[in-house]
Amino acid sequence: MRKSQSRTGRKARLGAVAVGLTVGFASVAVPSAAADPAGGELAWGPCPAEYALDPDTDQCGTVTVPRDYANPGAGSIDVLVTRHGAEDPAARRGVLFTNPGGPGGDAIASNGMFAQALPEQIRRQWDFIGVQPRGLAHAGAVECAVTPELLAAMNVGFAGGAARLACDGAAPGATAHITTENTARDWEQVRIALGVDVIDVYGLSYGTILASTYATLFPRHTGRMVLDSAVDREWLWNDVLWHQNDGYKARFYDLMDWIAANDAIYGLGGTPLQVYQRWSDRIVGEAGGNPTLAPPPAQIGDVPPGLENVADAYRAGVDLTGPARVQFEAFLRRLADPAHAQSASSIYALTRQVLPARNSWPMVARVIRDGLGALPEGVPSDVTEDQLNSIVQAQMMQAIVLCNENAVAPRPERLPGWLFSTFVTGDLFDAIGYGYSAGPGCAGAPPVTALPEIGNHGLATAPLVLQGLRDPQTPYDGGVRHARDMNAHLVTVEGGDHGAAIQGGNTTVDTAITDYLLTGATTVTRVPEAPITAPL
């Protein structure tokens, strides 16, 4: 990414957190601008230094692929591939392609992590393969002229238009090739270069869309697929983030319940409402503005002494006035000083960010109690300029993919909600979903292609879908429909962790994955919520 001519400062505070996650079936081969790579001739060597991967376990190589499979004269790009070799080479069964989601997730950085997170028997018997999604570093990285003005536009919701202007401005159409289908076709080129006939897959979040797109295009070369936290194709893309709004709110109240239930450890209050007030106070102390997410319902423990006889009326009154009260307080604080906004709080952004990962909840509870100083080493509240540039690059690629293949029309009737949540309250629990659904998210960046209609067209083995009941990032109903579209075996996972296979501690999930990848089937259909394994 080309740096802006105007420095953003040595450190820049993150005001918002990117989320992600992400039509017709092509039945004939598309000519390519470059010859197919020779089978089995991918040359392995050390990975780029920035990944700090052990060369004894993780190697990298490049595969040359067409820039645009539909346009043979558009040249080629080199795509970086990484391999974490099977830990027991004598028992090796095949290759497992991985993708961390996004769109915009770095497949080189995540591949080894997946190898460590998935069951031991799998990492002993499979080579884990990460193929860098096009547009990111080491995969035809797009040069984006990021200016403070474009960053400001992204921060208020115009992500697609800002990304296309930053990365396409000097050469219109330069990012049109960054699509899920083209990345899936890159997988096929890598398969050929590896010299294997069939690939198995672990795809997380948006990676489930990428994996199912590959399986739709190349069913004969698709083996066993673990689709973890799947996305409904009919939501792509404006509706994906819209459906996250309610899920994140519900998971926030789960967090408040959990901290209250552990009051003996954290001392933040014995009711969710008491915990909420401590959380709100901490955000006001950091940023000057209070959160506008409605407080949890009042419980008996919230009734002041002496009002027990009218406890029900008291609680009803608190619940009735609570949402309006926090909105009004936030309005007054911002009226007094426009800089007093909840979105300026690192604790506020952190809270939303970790909701899909319950193992991070103890950390959030300690931060609410003790402040940002309670963050563990390596999790700073501020980011360096280089780190911010990497985050912005990922956000750019995410926005480019979302808008390049968005198939859901904007809903202008939701514009008032976007305006209010973005410019009045700064409420991330509403603004992100409203921004795409109402239209600003892809304003100035109309779609350039249609994602193939995913489906099971003769797969030898039905995919396995793992779906969390209360996952805020990929809501359960969407995963059920993805499983239906792919004629997959669905495993329902209690709780709301995003990425059931990688959160750790869920032995039943491990059993289901191991059985499935070894035999092609599992009898598991429902899994209890994983325990929190992080220190309390």
Coordinates of C-alpha atoms in Angstrom, one line a residue:
M1 CA 0.0 0.0 0.0
R2 CA 1.4 3.4 -1.0
K3 CA 1.6 5.7 2.0
S4 CA -0.2 9.0 2.0
Q5 CA 1.9 12.1 1.6
S6 CA 0.5 13.3 4.8
R7 CA 1.7 11.4 7.9
T8 CA -1.0 10.1 10.2
G9 CA 1.4 10.3 13.2
R10 CA 3.6 7.7 14.9
K11 CA 0.5 6.3 16.6
A12 CA -3.1 6.3 15.5
R13 CA -6.0 5.3 17.6
L14 CA -8.4 2.9 16.1
G15 CA -11.9 4.5 16.1
A16 CA -13.7 1.6 14.6
V17 CA -13.2 -2.1 14.1
A18 CA -13.6 -3.8 10.7
V19 CA -15.8 -6.8 10.6
G20 CA -16.2 -9.4 8.4
L21 CA -16.6 -11.5 8.2
T22 CA -18.0 -12.1 2.0
V23 CA -25.0 -15.4 -10.9
G24 CA -24.6 -18.4 -12.7
F25 CA -22.7 -21.6 -12.4
A26 CA -19.8 -21.6 -14.8
S27 CA -19.9 -25.0 -16.5
V28 CA -17.1 -24.5 -19.0
A29 CA -13.4 -23.8 -18.5
V30 CA -12.3 -20.2 -18.9
P31 CA -9.1 -19.5 -20.9
S32 CA -6.2 -18.1 -19.0
A33 CA -3.5 -15.6 -19.8
A34 CA -0.8 -17.9 -18.5
A35 CA -0.2 -21.6 -19.0
D36 CA -1.4 -23.9 -16.3
P37 CA 1.5 -24.5 -13.8
A38 CA 3.2 -27.8 -14.2
G39 CA 1.9 -30.4 -11.7
G40 CA 4.1 -31.0 -8.7
E41 CA 6.7 -28.3 -9.6
L42 CA 5.9 -25.7 -6.9
A43 CA 9.3 -24.8 -5.5
W44 CA 9.4 -24.4 -1.7
G45 CA 11.7 -22.1 0.2
P46 CA 11.7 -19.7 3.2
C47 CA 8.6 -17.5 3.7
P48 CA 8.8 -13.7 3.7
A49 CA 10.6 -12.5 6.9
E50 CA 7.6 -10.5 8.2
Y51 CA 5.7 -13.7 8.9
A52 CA 8.5 -15.1 11.2
L53 CA 7.6 -18.7 10.3
D54 CA 9.9 -21.5 11.2
P55 CA 11.4 -22.8 7.9
D56 CA 11.6 -26.3 9.4
T57 CA 7.8 -26.5 9.5
D58 CA 6.5 -23.8 7.2
Q59 CA 7.7 -23.1 3.7
C60 CA 6.5 -20.8 0.9
G61 CA 6.4 -20.7 -2.9
T62 CA 4.7 -18.8 -5.6
V63 CA 2.3 -19.7 -8.4
T64 CA 1.8 -17.5 -11.4
V65 CA -1.9 -17.1 -12.1
P66 CA -3.9 -15.0 -14.6
R67 CA -4.8 -11.5 -13.4
D68 CA -8.3 -11.9 -14.8
Y69 CA -9.4 -15.4 -15.9
A70 CA -12.1 -13.9 -18.2
N71 CA -9.6 -11.6 -19.9
P72 CA -6.6 -13.6 -21.2
G73 CA -4.7 -10.4 -22.3
A74 CA -4.7 -8.8 -18.8
G75 CA -1.4 -10.3 -17.7
S76 CA -0.6 -12.3 -14.6
I77 CA 0.2 -12.0 -10.9
D78 CA 2.3 -14.2 -8.5
V79 CA 0.4 -15.6 -5.6
L80 CA 2.2 -16.7 -2.5
V81 CA 1.4 -20.1 -1.1
T82 CA 2.5 -21.5 2.3
R83 CA 2.7 -25.1 3.5
H84 CA 2.8 -26.4 7.0
G85 CA 3.9 -30.0 6.4
A86 CA 2.2 -33.0 7.9
E87 CA 3.9 -33.7 11.2
D88 CA 4.0 -37.4 10.5
P89 CA 5.0 -37.6 6.8
A90 CA 4.7 -41.4 6.7
A91 CA 1.0 -41.1 7.6
R92 CA 0.3 -38.2 5.3
R93 CA -3.2 -38.4 3.7
G94 CA -3.3 -35.2 1.6
V95 CA -3.5 -31.4 1.6
L96 CA -5.9 -29.2 3.5
F97 CA -6.4 -25.8 2.0
T98 CA -7.2 -23.1 4.7
N99 CA -8.7 -19.6 4.6
P100 CA -9.2 -17.3 7.6
G101 CA -12.1 -15.3 6.2
G102 CA -12.5 -11.6 5.9
P103 CA -12.6 -11.0 3.0
G104 CA -9.1 -9.7 3.4
G105 CA -7.7 -12.2 5.9
D106 CA -4.0 -13.1 5.5
A107 CA -3.8 -16.8 4.6
I108 CA -0.1 -17.0 5.1
A109 CA -0.2 -15.7 8.7
S110 CA -3.1 -17.9 9.6
N111 CA -2.2 -21.2 8.0
G112 CA 0.2 -22.4 10.8
M113 CA -2.2 -21.1 13.4
F114 CA -4.9 -23.4 12.0
A115 CA -2.5 -26.3 12.0
Q116 CA -2.0 -25.8 15.7
A117 CA -5.7 -25.2 16.5
L118 CA -7.2 -28.2 14.6
P119 CA -7.1 -31.7 16.1
E120 CA -3.6 -33.3 16.5
Q121 CA -4.5 -36.2 14.3
I122 CA -5.3 -33.8 11.4
R123 CA -2.1 -31.8 11.6
R124 CA -0.2 -35.1 11.8
Q125 CA -1.7 -36.4 8.5
W126 CA -2.4 -33.4 6.3
D127 CA -0.2 -30.7 4.7
F128 CA -1.9 -27.4 5.6
I129 CA -1.9 -25.1 2.6
G130 CA -2.6 -21.3 2.7
V131 CA -3.1 -19.5 -0.6
Q132 CA -2.8 -15.7 -0.2
P133 CA -6.0 -14.0 -1.4
R134 CA -5.3 -11.8 -4.4
G135 CA -4.9 -8.1 -3.7
L136 CA -3.1 -8.6 -0.4
A137 CA 0.7 -8.6 0.1
H138 CA 2.5 -11.1 -2.0
A139 CA -0.5 -11.8 -4.2
G140 CA -0.6 -8.9 -6.7
A141 CA -0.9 -6.4 -3.9
V142 CA -2.9 -3.4 -5.0
E143 CA -1.3 0.1 -4.7
C144 CA -3.7 2.3 -2.8
A145 CA -3.2 6.0 -2.4
V146 CA -4.6 6.4 1.1
T147 CA -5.1 10.0 2.2
P148 CA -6.5 11.3 5.5
E149 CA -9.6 12.3 3.6
L150 CA -10.2 8.8 2.3
L151 CA -9.6 7.3 5.8
A152 CA -12.2 9.8 7.2
A153 CA -14.7 8.6 4.5
M154 CA -14.1 5.0 5.5
N155 CA -14.6 5.8 9.1
V156 CA -18.0 7.2 8.5
G157 CA -19.2 4.3 6.3
F158 CA -18.1 5.0 2.8
A159 CA -15.7 2.1 2.7
G160 CA -16.4 0.8 -0.8
G161 CA -16.2 4.1 -2.6
A162 CA -13.1 5.2 -0.6
A163 CA -11.4 1.9 -1.4
R164 CA -12.1 2.0 -5.1
L165 CA -11.0 5.6 -5.3
A166 CA -7.8 4.9 -3.4
C167 CA -6.9 1.7 -5.2
D168 CA -8.5 2.4 -8.6
G169 CA -8.2 6.1 -9.0
A170 CA -5.2 6.2 -11.3
A171 CA -6.3 3.2 -13.3
P172 CA -10.1 2.6 -13.4
G173 CA -10.9 -1.1 -13.2
A174 CA -7.6 -2.1 -11.6
T175 CA -9.3 -3.9 -8.8
A176 CA -12.2 -5.5 -10.8
H177 CA -10.3 -8.8 -10.8
I178 CA -10.3 -9.0 -6.9
T179 CA -13.3 -11.3 -6.5
T180 CA -14.2 -14.5 -4.7
E181 CA -14.4 -16.5 -8.0
N182 CA -11.0 -15.4 -9.1
T183 CA -9.5 -16.4 -5.8
A184 CA -11.2 -19.7 -6.0
R185 CA -9.7 -20.2 -9.5
D186 CA -6.3 -19.3 -7.9
W187 CA -6.8 -22.3 -5.6
E188 CA -7.3 -24.5 -8.7
Q189 CA -4.0 -23.3 -10.1
V190 CA -2.3 -24.0 -6.8
R191 CA -3.8 -27.5 -6.8
I192 CA -2.3 -28.2 -10.2
A193 CA 1.0 -26.8 -9.1
L194 CA 1.0 -29.1 -6.1
G195 CA 0.4 -32.1 -8.3
V196 CA -2.6 -33.4 -6.4
D197 CA -6.0 -34.5 -7.8
V198 CA -8.2 -33.6 -4.8
I199 CA -7.9 -30.9 -2.0
D200 CA -9.6 -31.0 1.4
V201 CA -10.6 -27.6 2.9
Y202 CA -11.0 -25.8 6.2
G203 CA -12.7 -22.5 5.6
L204 CA -13.7 -20.0 8.3
S205 CA -16.4 -17.4 8.0
Y206 CA -15.9 -15.8 4.5
G207 CA -13.7 -18.7 3.9
T208 CA -16.9 -20.9 3.7
I209 CA -18.0 -18.8 0.8
L210 CA -14.6 -19.1 -0.9
A211 CA -14.5 -22.9 -0.3
S212 CA -18.0 -23.5 -1.5
T213 CA -17.3 -21.4 -4.6
Y214 CA -14.3 -23.6 -5.3
A215 CA -16.4 -26.7 -4.8
T216 CA -19.1 -25.3 -7.1
L217 CA -16.6 -24.6 -9.9
F218 CA -14.4 -27.7 -9.4
P219 CA -16.5 -30.4 -7.8
R220 CA -14.3 -33.3 -9.1
H221 CA -11.2 -31.9 -7.4
T222 CA -13.0 -31.1 -4.1
G223 CA -12.6 -33.6 -1.3
R224 CA -13.8 -33.1 2.3
M225 CA -14.7 -29.6 3.4
V226 CA -15.1 -28.3 6.9
L227 CA -17.1 -25.0 6.7
D228 CA -16.8 -23.3 10.1
S229 CA -19.2 -20.4 10.8
A230 CA -20.9 -20.3 7.4
V231 CA -22.4 -17.3 5.6
D232 CA -25.7 -17.2 3.7
R233 CA -25.1 -16.5 0.0
E234 CA -28.3 -14.6 -0.2
W235 CA -27.0 -12.0 2.2
L236 CA -24.0 -11.1 0.1
W237 CA -23.0 -8.5 0.8
N238 CA -25.1 -5.7 2.1
D239 CA -27.2 -7.9 4.3
V240 CA -24.4 -9.8 6.0
L241 CA -23.4 -6.8 8.1
W242 CA -27.0 -5.8 8.7
H243 CA -27.8 -9.2 10.2
Q244 CA -24.7 -8.9 12.5
N245 CA -26.3 -5.9 14.3
D246 CA -28.8 -7.8 16.4
G247 CA -26.3 -10.7 16.9
Y248 CA -23.6 -8.4 18.4
K249 CA -26.1 -6.8 20.7
A250 CA -27.4 -10.1 22.0
R251 CA -23.9 -11.4 22.5
F252 CA -23.0 -8.2 24.4
Y253 CA -25.8 -8.9 26.9
D254 CA -24.4 -12.5 27.2
L255 CA -21.1 -10.9 28.2
M256 CA -22.8 -8.7 30.8
D257 CA -24.6 -11.8 32.2
W258 CA -21.3 -13.7 32.4
I259 CA -19.4 -11.0 34.2
A260 CA -22.2 -10.6 36.7
A261 CA -22.2 -14.3 37.3
N262 CA -18.5 -14.0 38.1
D263 CA -18.8 -11.1 40.4
A264 CA -16.8 -12.9 43.1
I265 CA -13.8 -12.7 40.7
Y266 CA -14.2 -9.3 39.1
G267 CA -16.2 -7.3 41.6
L268 CA -18.1 -5.4 38.9
G269 CA -21.6 -6.0 40.2
G270 CA -23.9 -8.9 40.7
T271 CA -26.4 -7.9 38.0
P272 CA -25.9 -7.3 34.3
L273 CA -27.1 -3.7 34.8
Q274 CA -24.5 -3.0 37.5
V275 CA -21.8 -4.4 35.2
Y276 CA -23.1 -2.3 32.3
Q277 CA -22.8 0.9 34.5
R278 CA -19.2 0.1 35.4
W279 CA -18.5 -0.5 31.7
S280 CA -20.2 2.8 30.7
D281 CA -18.3 4.7 33.4
R282 CA -15.0 3.3 32.1
I283 CA -15.8 4.4 28.5
V284 CA -16.9 7.9 29.7
G285 CA -13.6 8.2 31.6
E286 CA -11.6 7.3 28.6
A287 CA -13.5 9.1 25.8
G288 CA -15.9 11.5 27.4
G289 CA -18.9 10.0 25.7
N290 CA -21.1 7.2 27.1
P291 CA -22.3 4.1 25.2
T292 CA -25.8 4.3 23.7
L293 CA -26.4 0.5 23.5
A294 CA -29.5 0.0 25.6
P295 CA -28.8 -1.1 29.2
P296 CA -29.7 -4.7 30.2
P297 CA -33.0 -5.3 32.0
A298 CA -33.1 -4.4 35.7
Q299 CA -33.2 -7.3 38.2
I300 CA -34.2 -7.6 41.8
G301 CA -30.6 -6.8 42.8
D302 CA -30.9 -3.4 41.1
V303 CA -33.9 -2.2 43.3
P304 CA -32.7 0.3 45.9
P305 CA -33.3 -0.5 49.6
G306 CA -36.8 0.6 50.7
L307 CA -38.4 0.1 47.3
E308 CA -38.9 -3.7 47.6
N309 CA -42.7 -3.3 47.7
V310 CA -42.7 -1.6 44.4
A311 CA -39.9 -3.6 42.9
D312 CA -41.8 -4.6 39.7
A313 CA -42.8 -1.0 39.0
Y314 CA -39.3 0.2 39.7
R315 CA -37.7 -2.3 37.3
A316 CA -40.3 -1.6 34.6
G317 CA -39.6 2.1 34.9
V318 CA -35.8 1.6 34.7
D319 CA -36.2 -0.7 31.6
L320 CA -38.6 1.8 30.0
T321 CA -36.4 4.9 30.4
G322 CA -33.0 3.3 30.1
P323 CA -32.6 3.3 26.3
A324 CA -33.7 6.9 26.0
R325 CA -31.6 8.0 29.0
V326 CA -28.3 6.7 27.6
Q327 CA -29.1 8.3 24.2
F328 CA -29.9 11.6 25.8
E329 CA -26.8 11.6 28.0
A330 CA -24.6 10.8 25.0
F331 CA -26.3 13.7 23.0
L332 CA -25.6 16.2 25.8
R333 CA -22.0 15.1 26.2
R334 CA -21.3 15.4 22.5
L335 CA -23.2 18.7 22.4
A336 CA -20.8 20.0 25.1
D337 CA -17.8 18.7 23.3
P338 CA -18.0 17.0 19.8
A339 CA -14.9 15.0 20.7
H340 CA -16.8 13.2 23.5
A341 CA -17.9 10.2 21.5
Q342 CA -18.1 6.5 22.5
S343 CA -16.4 5.5 19.2
A344 CA -13.2 7.2 20.5
S345 CA -12.9 4.7 23.3
S346 CA -10.5 1.8 22.8
I347 CA -12.4 -0.2 25.5
Y348 CA -15.7 0.3 23.6
A349 CA -14.2 -0.9 20.3
L350 CA -12.4 -3.8 22.1
T351 CA -15.6 -4.9 23.7
R352 CA -17.4 -5.3 20.4
Q353 CA -14.4 -6.9 18.8
V354 CA -14.1 -9.8 21.2
L355 CA -17.8 -10.7 21.6
P356 CA -17.5 -13.6 19.2
A357 CA -14.5 -15.1 21.1
R358 CA -15.6 -16.1 24.7
N359 CA -12.0 -16.9 25.7
S360 CA -11.3 -13.1 25.5
W361 CA -14.1 -12.2 27.9
P362 CA -12.0 -12.5 31.1
M363 CA -9.6 -10.0 29.5
V364 CA -12.5 -7.6 28.9
A365 CA -13.7 -8.0 32.4
R366 CA -10.3 -7.1 33.8
V367 CA -10.1 -4.0 31.5
I368 CA -13.5 -2.8 32.7
R369 CA -12.4 -3.2 36.3
D370 CA -8.8 -2.0 36.0
G371 CA -8.6 0.1 32.8
L372 CA -6.4 -0.3 29.7
G373 CA -3.4 -1.1 31.9
A374 CA -4.9 -4.6 32.4
L375 CA -4.4 -5.5 28.7
P376 CA -1.9 -8.3 28.3
E377 CA 1.4 -7.6 26.7
G378 CA 1.1 -7.5 22.9
V379 CA -2.5 -6.2 23.0
P380 CA -1.9 -2.4 23.0
S381 CA -4.8 0.1 23.1
D382 CA -3.0 2.1 20.4
V383 CA -1.5 0.8 17.1
T384 CA 1.7 1.9 15.4
E385 CA 1.5 3.6 12.0
D386 CA 2.8 0.4 10.3
Q387 CA 0.1 -1.7 12.0
L388 CA -2.6 0.8 11.1
N389 CA -1.4 0.6 7.4
S390 CA -1.8 -3.2 7.5
I391 CA -5.3 -2.9 9.0
V392 CA -6.3 -0.3 6.5
Q393 CA -5.0 -2.5 3.6
A394 CA -7.1 -5.4 4.9
Q395 CA -10.1 -3.1 5.2
M396 CA -9.6 -1.9 1.7
M397 CA -9.5 -5.4 0.3
Q398 CA -12.6 -6.4 2.3
A399 CA -14.5 -3.4 0.9
I400 CA -13.3 -4.1 -2.6
V401 CA -14.5 -7.7 -2.6
L402 CA -17.8 -6.8 -0.8
C403 CA -18.7 -4.1 -3.4
N404 CA -17.3 -5.9 -6.4
E405 CA -19.8 -8.7 -6.0
N406 CA -22.5 -7.2 -3.9
A407 CA -25.9 -8.6 -5.0
V408 CA -28.2 -7.0 -2.4
A409 CA -29.8 -3.6 -3.3
P410 CA -29.5 -0.8 -0.7
R411 CA -32.5 0.1 1.4
P412 CA -32.7 3.9 1.5
E413 CA -35.4 3.8 4.2
R414 CA -32.5 2.8 6.6
L415 CA -30.6 6.0 5.8
P416 CA -31.9 7.8 8.9
G417 CA -30.6 5.0 11.1
W418 CA -27.2 5.2 9.5
L419 CA -27.1 9.0 9.8
F420 CA -28.1 8.9 13.5
S421 CA -25.8 6.0 14.5
T422 CA -22.8 7.4 12.6
F423 CA -23.0 11.2 13.1
V424 CA -25.0 11.6 16.3
T425 CA -24.2 8.6 18.6
G426 CA -21.2 7.0 17.0
D427 CA -22.7 3.6 17.9
L428 CA -20.7 0.8 16.3
F429 CA -23.4 -1.7 17.2
D430 CA -25.7 0.0 14.7
A431 CA -23.5 2.0 12.4
I432 CA -21.7 -0.8 10.7
G433 CA -24.8 -2.7 9.7
Y434 CA -26.7 0.4 8.7
G435 CA -23.8 1.7 6.7
Y436 CA -23.9 -1.2 4.2
S437 CA -27.6 -2.0 4.3
A438 CA -28.7 1.6 3.7
G439 CA -26.3 2.1 0.8
P440 CA -23.3 4.2 1.8
G441 CA -21.0 1.2 2.2
C442 CA -20.8 0.6 -1.5
A443 CA -21.8 4.1 -2.7
G444 CA -19.5 4.9 -5.6
A445 CA -18.5 1.3 -6.0
P446 CA -21.2 -0.6 -8.0
P447 CA -20.7 -4.4 -8.5
V448 CA -18.6 -5.6 -11.3
T449 CA -19.5 -9.3 -11.2
A450 CA -21.9 -11.8 -9.8
L451 CA -20.7 -14.5 -7.5
P452 CA -21.5 -18.0 -8.8
E453 CA -24.6 -19.6 -7.3
I454 CA -23.0 -22.1 -4.9
G455 CA -24.2 -25.7 -4.8
N456 CA -23.3 -29.3 -4.4
H457 CA -22.9 -30.5 -8.0
G458 CA -21.8 -34.1 -7.5
L459 CA -19.4 -33.7 -4.6
A460 CA -18.0 -37.1 -3.6
T461 CA -18.4 -36.2 0.1
A462 CA -21.0 -33.9 1.6
P463 CA -19.4 -30.9 3.4
L464 CA -19.5 -30.5 7.1
V465 CA -20.9 -27.2 8.5
L466 CA -20.1 -26.1 12.1
Q467 CA -22.5 -23.3 13.2
G468 CA -22.8 -21.4 16.5
L469 CA -26.3 -20.7 17.8
R470 CA -25.4 -17.2 19.0
D471 CA -22.5 -16.4 16.8
P472 CA -22.9 -12.6 16.1
Q473 CA -20.6 -12.6 13.1
T474 CA -22.2 -15.3 11.0
P475 CA -25.7 -15.7 12.4
Y476 CA -27.1 -19.2 12.8
D477 CA -29.9 -19.0 10.3
G478 CA -27.5 -18.0 7.5
G479 CA -25.3 -21.1 8.3
V480 CA -28.3 -23.4 8.1
R481 CA -29.1 -22.1 4.6
H482 CA -25.5 -22.4 3.5
A483 CA -25.6 -26.1 4.7
R484 CA -28.8 -26.6 2.7
D485 CA -27.3 -25.0 -0.4
M486 CA -24.3 -27.4 -0.2
N487 CA -26.3 -30.4 0.9
A488 CA -24.0 -30.5 3.9
H489 CA -24.1 -32.2 7.3
L490 CA -24.9 -29.5 9.9
V491 CA -23.4 -29.5 13.4
T492 CA -25.1 -27.0 15.7
V493 CA -22.7 -25.6 18.3
E494 CA -24.1 -24.1 21.5
G495 CA -23.0 -20.6 22.5
G496 CA -21.8 -17.8 20.3
D497 CA -18.1 -18.4 19.5
H498 CA -17.1 -17.5 15.9
G499 CA -14.9 -20.4 14.6
A500 CA -16.0 -23.4 16.6
A501 CA -12.9 -25.4 15.5
I502 CA -10.3 -22.8 16.6
Q503 CA -11.5 -21.4 20.0
G504 CA -10.1 -24.4 21.8
G505 CA -11.3 -26.8 24.5
N506 CA -14.3 -28.3 22.6
T507 CA -13.5 -31.9 22.5
T508 CA -16.8 -32.8 20.8
V509 CA -16.0 -30.4 17.9
D510 CA -12.6 -32.0 17.7
T511 CA -14.2 -35.4 17.5
A512 CA -16.6 -34.3 14.7
I513 CA -13.8 -32.8 12.6
T514 CA -11.5 -35.8 13.1
D515 CA -14.2 -38.3 12.2
Y516 CA -15.3 -36.3 9.2
L517 CA -11.8 -35.7 7.7
L518 CA -10.7 -39.3 8.3
T519 CA -13.9 -41.1 7.2
G520 CA -16.0 -38.6 5.4
A521 CA -18.8 -38.6 7.9
T522 CA -19.7 -37.9 11.6
T523 CA -22.6 -38.8 13.7
V524 CA -22.3 -35.6 15.8
T525 CA -25.2 -33.2 15.2
R526 CA -25.1 -31.0 18.3
V527 CA -22.2 -29.8 20.4
P528 CA -22.2 -28.1 23.8
E529 CA -20.6 -24.7 24.3
A530 CA -16.8 -24.8 24.7
P531 CA -15.5 -24.0 28.2
I532 CA -13.5 -20.8 28.7
T533 CA -9.9 -22.0 28.9
A534 CA -8.3 -18.6 29.3
P535 CA -7.2 -17.6 32.9
L536 CA -10.0 -15.9 34.7

